[in-house]
Amino acid sequence: MKLRATLFFAAALGGVAAVVAPATTAAAEPNSQITILYDAFGTDAAMKKDWGFSALVEVAGKRILFDTGNDPDIFAANVKAKGVDLTNIDFVVLSHRHSDHMAGLNHVLSVNPTVKIYAPREGFGIYGSSLPSSFYRKDESLPTEMRYYDGRPPEVMKFGTAWRGANIELVDKTTEIAPGITLIALVSDAPGTRELKELSLAVNTSDGVVLVVGCAHPGVEKIVEAAATINPKIGLIAGGFHLVVAADEVITKSVAALKDTFKVENIAPGHCTGEPTFAALKQAFGDRYLYAGVGTSLPLGPSTGSVGRRGEGPVFQEDDLITYRKLARREDPFGILHARNQRSKLSHQ
């Protein structure tokens, strides 16, 4: 009896704690949506296709620009085609330092120079950084003219950004930046992008987490796992899953993890997810697979998984395939050359 009473009391305390400190939830909005502004495939004739990613996330009363594409002119043209007003966005999130996700920032700053920008904190990076001068070894036996700063360095050495004067806030750990809106900060350990820091956007709504990823270099499963600590119900994942050159067995494992382990309700892959992964996800998720080509708007809320798939079309049309394959062959940060070298080595064994 004592044990049973103790367990009941512990459970009651747990329930009280859950009531006292719930995960912050962003208020639902009837017009919430994600609009894809940049990608290499799509059915909207008014939008230009190019390798890169950008999405306007309108949720919880916020207008969030997530990444800014690969080319400022193409980005500007696509923004104009969709009638997006960049002067009243709440903030920008730059997922990581690769140019196909941030080059359009020049255009954003040309029309909204003071907008708040969140970017990953790097030890030494393009978004700006600083280091204590104690990081380098010193040799006091050298003459003054051979020493850094004449032997009298500042206590903190500040390094410049490519966007001088921009309102950039660097993020080095997972942080809730507004009620229910969290930036998940993780680091890649994959060949070719090791130590690359990346931010993903997680919005905790009453219908589950809406998760937007840029390239998922740290691994899409790791990002979803981190999002599940906010809310185990993952309502939607949109963006690039970094499986563009992955082997079939890796794709199969990732698809199974998203569908069966994390029980993701809806999926809207794009960018570096890859053609074979599009096909595998389409087969696995069925009508819960949301087409997310450039120009598509994805409604958020209770109807995400059943209605309102504006712009939906076939996974790929023939001209999309040609464009996608041409762009994927470029030398870029997705590990394509590494994958080819690995296959070459295996074929000669």
PDB file of C-alpha atoms in Angstrom, residues 211-324:
ATOM      1  CA  LEU A 211       9.690  22.433 -38.449  1.00  0.00           C
ATOM      2  CA  VAL A 212      11.521  24.263 -41.249  1.00  0.00           C
ATOM      3  CA  VAL A 213      15.013  23.076 -42.158  1.00  0.00           C
ATOM      4  CA  GLY A 214      17.521  24.586 -44.569  1.00  0.00           C
ATOM      5  CA  CYS A 215      19.881  21.776 -45.538  1.00  0.00           C
ATOM      6  CA  ALA A 216      19.782  19.498 -42.472  1.00  0.00           C
ATOM      7  CA  HIS A 217      23.553  19.022 -42.529  1.00  0.00           C
ATOM      8  CA  PRO A 218      23.531  17.797 -38.897  1.00  0.00           C
ATOM      9  CA  GLY A 219      21.075  15.081 -40.012  1.00  0.00           C
ATOM     10  CA  VAL A 220      17.325  15.443 -40.436  1.00  0.00           C
ATOM     11  CA  GLU A 221      16.686  12.760 -37.809  1.00  0.00           C
ATOM     12  CA  LYS A 222      18.806  14.626 -35.244  1.00  0.00           C
ATOM     13  CA  ILE A 223      16.939  17.841 -35.961  1.00  0.00           C
ATOM     14  CA  VAL A 224      13.553  16.120 -35.591  1.00  0.00           C
ATOM     15  CA  GLU A 225      14.746  14.472 -32.377  1.00  0.00           C
ATOM     16  CA  ALA A 226      15.636  17.907 -30.995  1.00  0.00           C
ATOM     17  CA  ALA A 227      12.260  19.312 -32.102  1.00  0.00           C
ATOM     18  CA  ALA A 228      10.470  16.420 -30.391  1.00  0.00           C
ATOM     19  CA  THR A 229      11.826  17.585 -27.030  1.00  0.00           C
ATOM     20  CA  ILE A 230       9.722  20.722 -27.516  1.00  0.00           C
ATOM     21  CA  ASN A 231       6.646  18.731 -28.512  1.00  0.00           C
ATOM     22  CA  PRO A 232       6.678  15.036 -29.491  1.00  0.00           C
ATOM     23  CA  LYS A 233       3.965  15.730 -32.051  1.00  0.00           C
ATOM     24  CA  ILE A 234       5.669  16.820 -35.284  1.00  0.00           C
ATOM     25  CA  GLY A 235       2.926  18.254 -37.469  1.00  0.00           C
ATOM     26  CA  LEU A 236       5.043  19.179 -40.493  1.00  0.00           C
ATOM     27  CA  ILE A 237       8.644  19.196 -41.727  1.00  0.00           C
ATOM     28  CA  ALA A 238       9.496  21.400 -44.703  1.00  0.00           C
ATOM     29  CA  GLY A 239      12.788  22.183 -46.425  1.00  0.00           C
ATOM     30  CA  GLY A 240      15.965  20.393 -47.471  1.00  0.00           C
ATOM     31  CA  PHE A 241      16.851  17.022 -45.930  1.00  0.00           C
ATOM     32  CA  HIS A 242      20.425  16.757 -47.307  1.00  0.00           C
ATOM     33  CA  LEU A 243      19.950  13.354 -48.970  1.00  0.00           C
ATOM     34  CA  VAL A 244      20.591  14.506 -52.552  1.00  0.00           C
ATOM     35  CA  VAL A 245      23.442  12.012 -53.102  1.00  0.00           C
ATOM     36  CA  ALA A 246      22.531   9.481 -50.403  1.00  0.00           C
ATOM     37  CA  ALA A 247      22.554   5.757 -51.094  1.00  0.00           C
ATOM     38  CA  ASP A 248      19.226   3.898 -51.188  1.00  0.00           C
ATOM     39  CA  GLU A 249      19.822   2.237 -47.813  1.00  0.00           C
ATOM     40  CA  VAL A 250      20.434   5.626 -46.162  1.00  0.00           C
ATOM     41  CA  ILE A 251      17.267   7.038 -47.717  1.00  0.00           C
ATOM     42  CA  THR A 252      15.241   4.015 -46.582  1.00  0.00           C
ATOM     43  CA  LYS A 253      16.517   4.404 -43.020  1.00  0.00           C
ATOM     44  CA  SER A 254      15.735   8.134 -42.904  1.00  0.00           C
ATOM     45  CA  VAL A 255      12.248   7.714 -44.357  1.00  0.00           C
ATOM     46  CA  ALA A 256      11.465   4.966 -41.842  1.00  0.00           C
ATOM     47  CA  ALA A 257      12.706   7.108 -38.958  1.00  0.00           C
ATOM     48  CA  LEU A 258      10.559  10.074 -39.977  1.00  0.00           C
ATOM     49  CA  LYS A 259       7.436   8.004 -40.608  1.00  0.00           C
ATOM     50  CA  ASP A 260       7.634   5.256 -37.980  1.00  0.00           C
ATOM     51  CA  THR A 261       9.987   6.404 -35.209  1.00  0.00           C
ATOM     52  CA  PHE A 262       9.070  10.084 -34.998  1.00  0.00           C
ATOM     53  CA  LYS A 263       5.608   9.622 -36.542  1.00  0.00           C
ATOM     54  CA  VAL A 264       5.817  12.855 -38.512  1.00  0.00           C
ATOM     55  CA  GLU A 265       2.315  13.736 -39.650  1.00  0.00           C
ATOM     56  CA  ASN A 266       3.043  15.691 -42.840  1.00  0.00           C
ATOM     57  CA  ILE A 267       6.150  16.158 -44.953  1.00  0.00           C
ATOM     58  CA  ALA A 268       7.004  18.860 -47.501  1.00  0.00           C
ATOM     59  CA  PRO A 269      10.539  18.178 -48.763  1.00  0.00           C
ATOM     60  CA  GLY A 270      12.471  20.389 -51.148  1.00  0.00           C
ATOM     61  CA  HIS A 271      15.917  21.666 -52.091  1.00  0.00           C
ATOM     62  CA  CYS A 272      18.703  19.164 -51.256  1.00  0.00           C
ATOM     63  CA  THR A 273      16.347  16.326 -50.277  1.00  0.00           C
ATOM     64  CA  GLY A 274      17.052  14.645 -53.631  1.00  0.00           C
ATOM     65  CA  GLU A 275      14.943  13.006 -56.335  1.00  0.00           C
ATOM     66  CA  PRO A 276      15.110   9.420 -54.996  1.00  0.00           C
ATOM     67  CA  THR A 277      14.173  10.699 -51.541  1.00  0.00           C
ATOM     68  CA  PHE A 278      11.227  12.647 -52.956  1.00  0.00           C
ATOM     69  CA  ALA A 279      10.004   9.389 -54.497  1.00  0.00           C
ATOM     70  CA  ALA A 280      10.550   7.380 -51.306  1.00  0.00           C
ATOM     71  CA  LEU A 281       8.797   9.951 -49.120  1.00  0.00           C
ATOM     72  CA  LYS A 282       5.906  10.260 -51.571  1.00  0.00           C
ATOM     73  CA  GLN A 283       5.381   6.496 -51.423  1.00  0.00           C
ATOM     74  CA  ALA A 284       5.705   6.324 -47.632  1.00  0.00           C
ATOM     75  CA  PHE A 285       3.526   9.318 -46.713  1.00  0.00           C
ATOM     76  CA  GLY A 286       0.921   9.157 -49.471  1.00  0.00           C
ATOM     77  CA  ASP A 287      -1.543  12.049 -49.196  1.00  0.00           C
ATOM     78  CA  ARG A 288       0.454  13.409 -46.246  1.00  0.00           C
ATOM     79  CA  TYR A 289       3.244  14.277 -48.693  1.00  0.00           C
ATOM     80  CA  LEU A 290       2.868  17.962 -49.585  1.00  0.00           C
ATOM     81  CA  TYR A 291       4.309  19.186 -52.861  1.00  0.00           C
ATOM     82  CA  ALA A 292       6.620  22.120 -52.055  1.00  0.00           C
ATOM     83  CA  GLY A 293       8.050  23.414 -55.321  1.00  0.00           C
ATOM     84  CA  VAL A 294       9.002  27.074 -55.706  1.00  0.00           C
ATOM     85  CA  GLY A 295       5.910  29.282 -55.617  1.00  0.00           C
ATOM     86  CA  THR A 296       3.863  26.800 -53.578  1.00  0.00           C
ATOM     87  CA  SER A 297       2.012  27.941 -50.445  1.00  0.00           C
ATOM     88  CA  LEU A 298       1.475  25.356 -47.722  1.00  0.00           C
ATOM     89  CA  PRO A 299      -1.428  26.181 -45.364  1.00  0.00           C
ATOM     90  CA  LEU A 300      -0.714  25.445 -41.702  1.00  0.00           C
ATOM     91  CA  GLY A 301      -3.171  24.383 -39.036  1.00  0.00           C
ATOM     92  CA  PRO A 302      -5.741  21.599 -38.653  1.00  0.00           C
ATOM     93  CA  SER A 303      -6.115  21.301 -42.439  1.00  0.00           C
ATOM     94  CA  THR A 304      -2.406  20.798 -43.126  1.00  0.00           C
ATOM     95  CA  GLY A 305      -2.725  17.096 -43.730  1.00  0.00           C
ATOM     96  CA  SER A 306      -5.958  16.987 -45.663  1.00  0.00           C
ATOM     97  CA  VAL A 307      -6.919  20.076 -47.663  1.00  0.00           C
ATOM     98  CA  GLY A 308      -5.592  23.248 -49.178  1.00  0.00           C
ATOM     99  CA  ARG A 309      -2.513  21.956 -50.986  1.00  0.00           C
ATOM    100  CA  ARG A 310      -2.323  24.981 -53.263  1.00  0.00           C
ATOM    101  CA  GLY A 311       0.042  24.569 -56.174  1.00  0.00           C
ATOM    102  CA  GLU A 312       0.184  20.806 -55.789  1.00  0.00           C
ATOM    103  CA  GLY A 313       1.335  18.974 -58.874  1.00  0.00           C
ATOM    104  CA  PRO A 314       3.357  15.931 -59.820  1.00  0.00           C
ATOM    105  CA  VAL A 315       6.497  15.339 -57.805  1.00  0.00           C
ATOM    106  CA  PHE A 316       8.507  16.428 -60.831  1.00  0.00           C
ATOM    107  CA  GLN A 317       7.765  17.474 -64.371  1.00  0.00           C
ATOM    108  CA  GLU A 318      10.317  16.739 -67.075  1.00  0.00           C
ATOM    109  CA  ASP A 319      11.738  20.266 -67.220  1.00  0.00           C
ATOM    110  CA  ASP A 320      12.105  20.170 -63.427  1.00  0.00           C
ATOM    111  CA  LEU A 321      14.142  16.973 -63.681  1.00  0.00           C
ATOM    112  CA  ILE A 322      16.473  18.507 -66.261  1.00  0.00           C
ATOM    113  CA  THR A 323      16.982  21.652 -64.174  1.00  0.00           C
ATOM    114  CA  TYR A 324      17.387  19.730 -60.921  1.00  0.00           C
TER     115      TYR A 324
END
